[in-house]
Amino acid sequence: MAMSESCEDVTATNNRDGQDKARDLSDPRTLPNPITWPCPDGSFVKKILQVGSGLDRPKEGSRCRICVEVEPTSSFDWRSHFPIGINQPVDIVLGESDTWFAEVVDKCVESMLQAERGEVLLAPGLAEAGADLAAGLSFTVTLEEFTTHKDTWAMTFNEKWLAAMHHKARGTEHFKNGNLFGATRRYAKSLRLLVSVKYEVPLERGEEYNKARCTLYSNLAACQLKQSQHRNVIQNCSKALEIEPNSVKCLYRRGQAYASINEVDKAKRDLQRVLKLEPGNTAAAQQLRTLTQQVRAENEKLGKAMSKLFS
């Protein structure tokens, strides 16, 4: 379905009651008893206020015209959470969201039919939502129109490769700018696309493919290390090391993660490998010295405790 050049004007008032009065309540699509739909990941519940039409729903990559209406609050900072704008029609591409709030909007839109309008209630207490959304927030989303898009399973190798490289590049931009949520999300998307074509890689592109996967696992681990997701760091670094066993970055990051969960022997083993590959790596040398001192202090403490038992 092609998107129109113009859309119906939205009332400028920020008062929810005023907005509701401005709508045509005689519209048969308006539900007297709204249906609720809980998002499978538990992040929000959607209350369908107006049913949509047709059978198709937007997919990742679809261009959508939507309107997100949020009542003014002292805590909600729309410029940080949804900078393209609220309380007005805006165009988005599903899958291109890089904040937690925008991802919730994406998930809501993916569940909608054309012209559907729903109220979204964020689940309270979600740490990843950010401090100003942790108490929960209610807002409405209207899907005005959208274009259809090819399903991921129907994409060719080259189409998936280009999409993966797009997300990889965006992830690196976000990492440099300190947006760890956006970086993590983009690197994960890129990896999922590459993993899905594992058995379709042309022979002549095998090396390029493996290098890209290794870099993505390493970059994803770097994001997770900054967020203290140590077991995820270990998992992703280990996958990268299966591809490139001498990756100094992955050995060092995995060593840091092991040290953080007190797997001292494994941490020392990774750090020693780093120093064997790069004898001048001062960060690894310092980390190894710190671990050695930590083990020595713990052994001394244990020795004193044991001596008291037999004195």
Short mmCIF file of C-alpha atoms in Angstrom, two decimals:
data_model
loop_
_atom_site.label_atom_id
_atom_site.label_comp_id
_atom_site.label_asym_id
_atom_site.label_seq_id
_atom_site.Cartn_x
_atom_site.Cartn_y
_atom_site.Cartn_z
CA MET A 1 0.00 0.00 0.00
CA ALA A 2 1.55 3.32 -1.04
CA MET A 3 1.74 6.03 1.56
CA SER A 4 -0.26 9.21 0.91
CA GLU A 5 1.37 12.62 0.68
CA SER A 6 -0.83 14.17 3.37
CA CYS A 7 -2.60 13.03 6.51
CA GLU A 8 -5.50 14.19 8.61
CA ASP A 9 -4.62 17.06 10.94
CA VAL A 10 -4.37 16.15 14.59
CA THR A 11 -5.82 18.43 17.22
CA ALA A 12 -3.18 20.69 18.69
CA THR A 13 -4.48 20.49 22.24
CA ASN A 14 -2.47 18.49 24.75
CA ASN A 15 -5.50 17.78 26.91
CA ARG A 16 -6.54 14.12 26.59
CA ASP A 17 -10.19 14.86 27.36
CA GLY A 18 -10.23 17.52 24.68
CA GLN A 19 -8.69 15.11 22.20
CA ASP A 20 -11.31 12.46 22.93
CA LYS A 21 -14.16 14.95 22.51
CA ALA A 22 -12.70 16.00 19.16
CA ARG A 23 -12.97 12.44 17.83
CA ASP A 24 -16.06 11.03 16.16
CA LEU A 25 -17.39 8.72 18.85
CA SER A 26 -20.07 7.44 16.47
CA ASP A 27 -17.36 5.67 14.43
CA PRO A 28 -18.37 1.97 14.49
CA ARG A 29 -14.71 1.02 14.83
CA THR A 30 -14.56 2.61 18.30
CA LEU A 31 -14.90 -0.14 20.88
CA PRO A 32 -17.17 0.45 23.89
CA ASN A 33 -15.31 -2.32 25.73
CA PRO A 34 -11.69 -2.20 24.55
CA ILE A 35 -9.76 -5.43 23.96
CA THR A 36 -6.41 -5.71 25.69
CA TRP A 37 -3.26 -7.27 24.23
CA PRO A 38 -0.24 -7.91 26.48
CA CYS A 39 3.14 -7.73 24.76
CA PRO A 40 4.78 -11.17 25.06
CA ASP A 41 7.92 -9.71 26.66
CA GLY A 42 5.88 -8.10 29.44
CA SER A 43 6.99 -4.54 28.68
CA PHE A 44 3.51 -3.13 28.04
CA VAL A 45 -0.19 -3.82 27.58
CA LYS A 46 -2.12 -2.43 24.60
CA LYS A 47 -5.79 -1.52 24.93
CA ILE A 48 -7.43 -1.39 21.49
CA LEU A 49 -9.58 1.75 21.41
CA GLN A 50 -10.38 1.64 17.70
CA VAL A 51 -10.16 -1.48 15.55
CA GLY A 52 -8.22 -1.35 12.32
CA SER A 53 -9.05 -2.65 8.87
CA GLY A 54 -7.64 -5.31 6.57
CA LEU A 55 -5.58 -8.38 7.41
CA ASP A 56 -1.99 -7.19 6.95
CA ARG A 57 0.22 -5.79 9.68
CA PRO A 58 3.51 -3.90 9.30
CA LYS A 59 6.77 -5.85 9.33
CA GLU A 60 10.32 -4.83 10.07
CA GLY A 61 11.34 -2.50 7.25
CA SER A 62 7.80 -1.21 6.65
CA ARG A 63 7.42 2.56 6.38
CA CYS A 64 4.64 3.63 8.72
CA ARG A 65 2.83 6.87 9.42
CA ILE A 66 1.88 6.94 13.06
CA CYS A 67 0.83 9.37 15.77
CA VAL A 68 2.07 8.92 19.34
CA GLU A 69 0.02 10.97 21.79
CA VAL A 70 1.44 11.55 25.25
CA GLU A 71 -0.01 13.76 27.94
CA PRO A 72 2.48 16.37 29.14
CA THR A 73 4.18 15.24 32.33
CA SER A 74 6.97 16.67 34.39
CA SER A 75 9.08 13.55 33.95
CA PHE A 76 8.62 12.30 30.36
CA ASP A 77 11.35 13.70 28.12
CA TRP A 78 10.12 13.00 24.60
CA ARG A 79 13.24 14.56 23.07
CA SER A 80 15.32 11.77 24.57
CA HIS A 81 12.84 8.91 24.17
CA PHE A 82 11.10 9.71 20.86
CA PRO A 83 12.91 12.64 19.23
CA ILE A 84 11.03 12.51 15.91
CA GLY A 85 8.01 13.97 17.69
CA ILE A 86 4.84 13.29 19.66
CA ASN A 87 1.24 14.48 19.30
CA GLN A 88 1.65 14.80 15.54
CA PRO A 89 1.82 12.41 12.56
CA VAL A 90 5.37 11.17 11.90
CA ASP A 91 6.93 8.64 9.54
CA ILE A 92 9.01 5.78 10.91
CA VAL A 93 10.69 2.66 9.54
CA LEU A 94 10.05 -0.36 11.74
CA GLY A 95 13.28 -1.75 13.12
CA GLU A 96 15.11 1.57 13.11
CA SER A 97 14.30 2.54 16.71
CA ASP A 98 17.26 3.12 19.00
CA THR A 99 15.73 3.98 22.38
CA TRP A 100 13.78 1.75 24.74
CA PHE A 101 10.60 3.81 24.36
CA ALA A 102 10.85 3.83 20.56
CA GLU A 103 11.29 0.06 20.59
CA VAL A 104 8.05 -0.26 22.58
CA VAL A 105 6.32 1.88 19.93
CA ASP A 106 7.76 -0.40 17.23
CA LYS A 107 6.43 -3.51 18.98
CA CYS A 108 3.01 -1.91 19.38
CA VAL A 109 2.85 -0.85 15.71
CA GLU A 110 3.86 -4.34 14.55
CA SER A 111 0.76 -5.70 16.31
CA MET A 112 -1.65 -3.23 14.65
CA LEU A 113 -3.91 -3.13 11.60
CA GLN A 114 -4.28 -0.02 9.47
CA ALA A 115 -6.22 2.79 11.21
CA GLU A 116 -6.04 0.99 14.56
CA ARG A 117 -5.70 3.15 17.64
CA GLY A 118 -4.55 1.77 20.97
CA GLU A 119 -3.67 2.94 24.43
CA VAL A 120 -0.33 1.65 25.68
CA LEU A 121 0.41 1.18 29.37
CA LEU A 122 4.06 0.59 30.18
CA ALA A 123 4.79 -1.98 32.85
CA PRO A 124 6.10 -0.28 36.00
CA GLY A 125 9.44 -1.09 37.54
CA LEU A 126 11.36 -1.86 34.34
CA ALA A 127 14.93 -0.70 34.98
CA GLU A 128 15.80 -0.65 31.28
CA ALA A 129 13.02 1.88 30.65
CA GLY A 130 14.91 4.68 32.35
CA ALA A 131 14.24 6.56 35.56
CA ASP A 132 11.50 8.81 34.18
CA LEU A 133 9.53 5.84 32.79
CA ALA A 134 10.08 3.41 35.66
CA ALA A 135 6.76 4.33 37.28
CA GLY A 136 4.87 3.42 34.10
CA LEU A 137 3.34 5.67 31.45
CA SER A 138 0.14 5.63 29.41
CA PHE A 139 0.02 6.93 25.84
CA THR A 140 -1.84 6.23 22.60
CA VAL A 141 -0.57 5.08 19.22
CA THR A 142 -2.47 5.37 15.94
CA LEU A 143 -1.29 3.53 12.83
CA GLU A 144 -2.52 5.74 10.00
CA GLU A 145 -0.97 3.88 7.09
CA PHE A 146 1.99 1.71 6.12
CA THR A 147 3.81 0.09 3.24
CA THR A 148 4.24 -3.66 2.96
CA HIS A 149 7.73 -5.12 3.23
CA LYS A 150 9.34 -8.42 2.36
CA ASP A 151 9.53 -11.00 5.15
CA THR A 152 13.06 -11.70 6.36
CA TRP A 153 12.82 -15.35 5.32
CA ALA A 154 12.10 -14.23 1.74
CA MET A 155 15.17 -11.98 1.49
CA THR A 156 18.18 -13.01 -0.60
CA PHE A 157 21.69 -13.40 0.80
CA ASN A 158 22.73 -10.01 -0.58
CA GLU A 159 19.64 -8.28 0.84
CA LYS A 160 20.31 -9.73 4.29
CA TRP A 161 24.00 -8.89 4.02
CA LEU A 162 23.29 -5.24 3.18
CA ALA A 163 20.75 -4.99 6.01
CA ALA A 164 23.25 -6.55 8.44
CA MET A 165 25.99 -4.12 7.44
CA HIS A 166 23.54 -1.22 7.84
CA HIS A 167 22.72 -2.26 11.41
CA LYS A 168 26.40 -2.89 12.16
CA ALA A 169 27.35 0.63 11.05
CA ARG A 170 24.51 2.19 13.04
CA GLY A 171 25.55 0.15 16.09
CA THR A 172 29.08 1.55 15.89
CA GLU A 173 27.72 5.10 15.64
CA HIS A 174 25.63 4.55 18.75
CA PHE A 175 28.54 2.97 20.65
CA LYS A 176 30.75 5.98 19.90
CA ASN A 177 27.95 8.31 21.05
CA GLY A 178 27.39 6.41 24.28
CA ASN A 179 23.99 4.95 23.33
CA LEU A 180 24.59 1.41 24.60
CA PHE A 181 20.94 0.40 24.18
CA GLY A 182 20.95 1.39 20.51
CA ALA A 183 24.37 -0.15 19.88
CA THR A 184 23.45 -3.44 21.54
CA ARG A 185 20.17 -3.64 19.63
CA ARG A 186 21.79 -2.92 16.26
CA TYR A 187 24.67 -5.37 16.72
CA ALA A 188 22.21 -8.08 17.79
CA LYS A 189 20.02 -7.42 14.72
CA SER A 190 23.04 -7.62 12.44
CA LEU A 191 24.13 -10.90 14.00
CA ARG A 192 20.68 -12.46 13.67
CA LEU A 193 20.66 -11.63 9.97
CA LEU A 194 24.13 -13.11 9.41
CA VAL A 195 23.39 -16.25 11.39
CA SER A 196 20.24 -16.77 9.29
CA VAL A 197 22.34 -17.02 6.08
CA LYS A 198 25.00 -19.30 7.54
CA TYR A 199 24.32 -22.01 4.93
CA GLU A 200 23.86 -19.60 2.01
CA VAL A 201 27.25 -17.89 2.06
CA PRO A 202 29.01 -18.02 -1.33
CA LEU A 203 32.38 -19.75 -1.10
CA GLU A 204 34.26 -16.65 -2.22
CA ARG A 205 32.69 -14.57 0.59
CA GLY A 206 33.29 -17.00 3.44
CA GLU A 207 36.26 -15.11 4.89
CA GLU A 208 34.43 -11.78 4.75
CA TYR A 209 31.37 -13.36 6.37
CA ASN A 210 33.36 -14.91 9.25
CA LYS A 211 35.25 -11.67 9.87
CA ALA A 212 31.97 -9.74 10.10
CA ARG A 213 30.48 -12.27 12.55
CA CYS A 214 33.61 -12.21 14.72
CA THR A 215 33.57 -8.39 14.84
CA LEU A 216 29.90 -8.32 15.75
CA TYR A 217 30.28 -10.83 18.60
CA SER A 218 33.22 -8.77 19.88
CA ASN A 219 31.36 -5.45 19.58
CA LEU A 220 28.28 -6.87 21.27
CA ALA A 221 30.48 -8.12 24.12
CA ALA A 222 31.99 -4.63 24.46
CA CYS A 223 28.49 -3.18 24.95
CA GLN A 224 27.60 -5.87 27.47
CA LEU A 225 30.83 -5.39 29.41
CA LYS A 226 29.94 -1.73 29.96
CA GLN A 227 26.54 -2.88 31.27
CA SER A 228 28.06 -5.51 33.61
CA GLN A 229 26.40 -8.37 31.69
CA HIS A 230 29.41 -10.55 32.35
CA ARG A 231 28.00 -13.96 31.41
CA ASN A 232 26.78 -12.59 28.08
CA VAL A 233 30.25 -11.16 27.50
CA ILE A 234 31.80 -14.59 28.09
CA GLN A 235 29.31 -16.24 25.75
CA ASN A 236 29.81 -13.79 22.87
CA CYS A 237 33.58 -13.60 23.22
CA SER A 238 33.73 -17.40 23.19
CA LYS A 239 31.74 -17.45 19.92
CA ALA A 240 34.11 -14.91 18.41
CA LEU A 241 37.12 -16.92 19.56
CA GLU A 242 35.75 -20.01 17.81
CA ILE A 243 36.12 -18.00 14.59
CA GLU A 244 39.34 -16.17 15.46
CA PRO A 245 41.17 -17.91 18.34
CA ASN A 246 43.83 -15.19 18.61
CA SER A 247 41.50 -12.20 18.92
CA VAL A 248 43.23 -10.12 21.59
CA LYS A 249 40.15 -7.94 22.17
CA CYS A 250 37.93 -10.94 22.84
CA LEU A 251 40.48 -12.65 25.08
CA TYR A 252 40.89 -9.46 27.10
CA ARG A 253 37.14 -8.80 27.38
CA ARG A 254 36.42 -12.39 28.36
CA GLY A 255 39.23 -12.22 30.91
CA GLN A 256 37.68 -9.09 32.43
CA ALA A 257 34.27 -10.78 32.56
CA TYR A 258 35.69 -13.91 34.21
CA ALA A 259 37.45 -11.74 36.79
CA SER A 260 34.21 -9.90 37.55
CA ILE A 261 32.41 -13.15 38.44
CA ASN A 262 35.42 -14.42 40.41
CA GLU A 263 36.45 -17.09 37.88
CA VAL A 264 40.05 -16.20 38.63
CA ASP A 265 41.82 -19.13 36.96
CA LYS A 266 39.94 -18.65 33.69
CA ALA A 267 40.56 -14.91 33.82
CA LYS A 268 44.30 -15.40 34.35
CA ARG A 269 44.44 -17.91 31.50
CA ASP A 270 42.85 -15.43 29.04
CA LEU A 271 45.01 -12.54 30.20
CA GLN A 272 48.18 -14.63 29.92
CA ARG A 273 47.22 -15.49 26.34
CA VAL A 274 46.79 -11.79 25.62
CA LEU A 275 50.29 -11.10 26.92
CA LYS A 276 51.71 -13.97 24.89
CA LEU A 277 50.15 -12.50 21.74
CA GLU A 278 50.91 -8.88 22.71
CA PRO A 279 53.72 -8.70 25.30
CA GLY A 280 53.36 -4.93 25.50
CA ASN A 281 49.65 -4.91 26.38
CA THR A 282 49.75 -2.80 29.56
CA ALA A 283 46.01 -3.14 30.33
CA ALA A 284 46.22 -6.94 30.41
CA ALA A 285 49.41 -6.83 32.46
CA GLN A 286 47.79 -4.53 35.03
CA GLN A 287 44.66 -6.69 35.21
CA LEU A 288 46.80 -9.80 35.72
CA ARG A 289 48.78 -8.12 38.52
CA THR A 290 45.55 -7.08 40.21
CA LEU A 291 44.22 -10.64 40.06
CA THR A 292 47.49 -12.05 41.44
CA GLN A 293 47.40 -9.61 44.36
CA GLN A 294 43.75 -10.45 44.98
CA VAL A 295 44.49 -14.18 45.12
CA ARG A 296 47.46 -13.60 47.43
CA ALA A 297 45.36 -11.49 49.81
CA GLU A 298 42.59 -14.09 49.88
CA ASN A 299 45.09 -16.89 50.56
CA GLU A 300 46.64 -14.91 53.43
CA LYS A 301 43.19 -14.25 54.89
CA LEU A 302 42.30 -17.94 54.61
CA GLY A 303 45.62 -18.95 56.19
CA LYS A 304 45.02 -16.70 59.20
CA ALA A 305 41.51 -18.07 59.64
CA MET A 306 42.79 -21.66 59.51
CA SER A 307 45.58 -20.97 62.00
CA LYS A 308 43.04 -19.72 64.53
CA LEU A 309 41.18 -23.00 64.29
CA PHE A 310 44.24 -24.96 65.45
CA SER A 311 45.76 -22.51 67.92
#
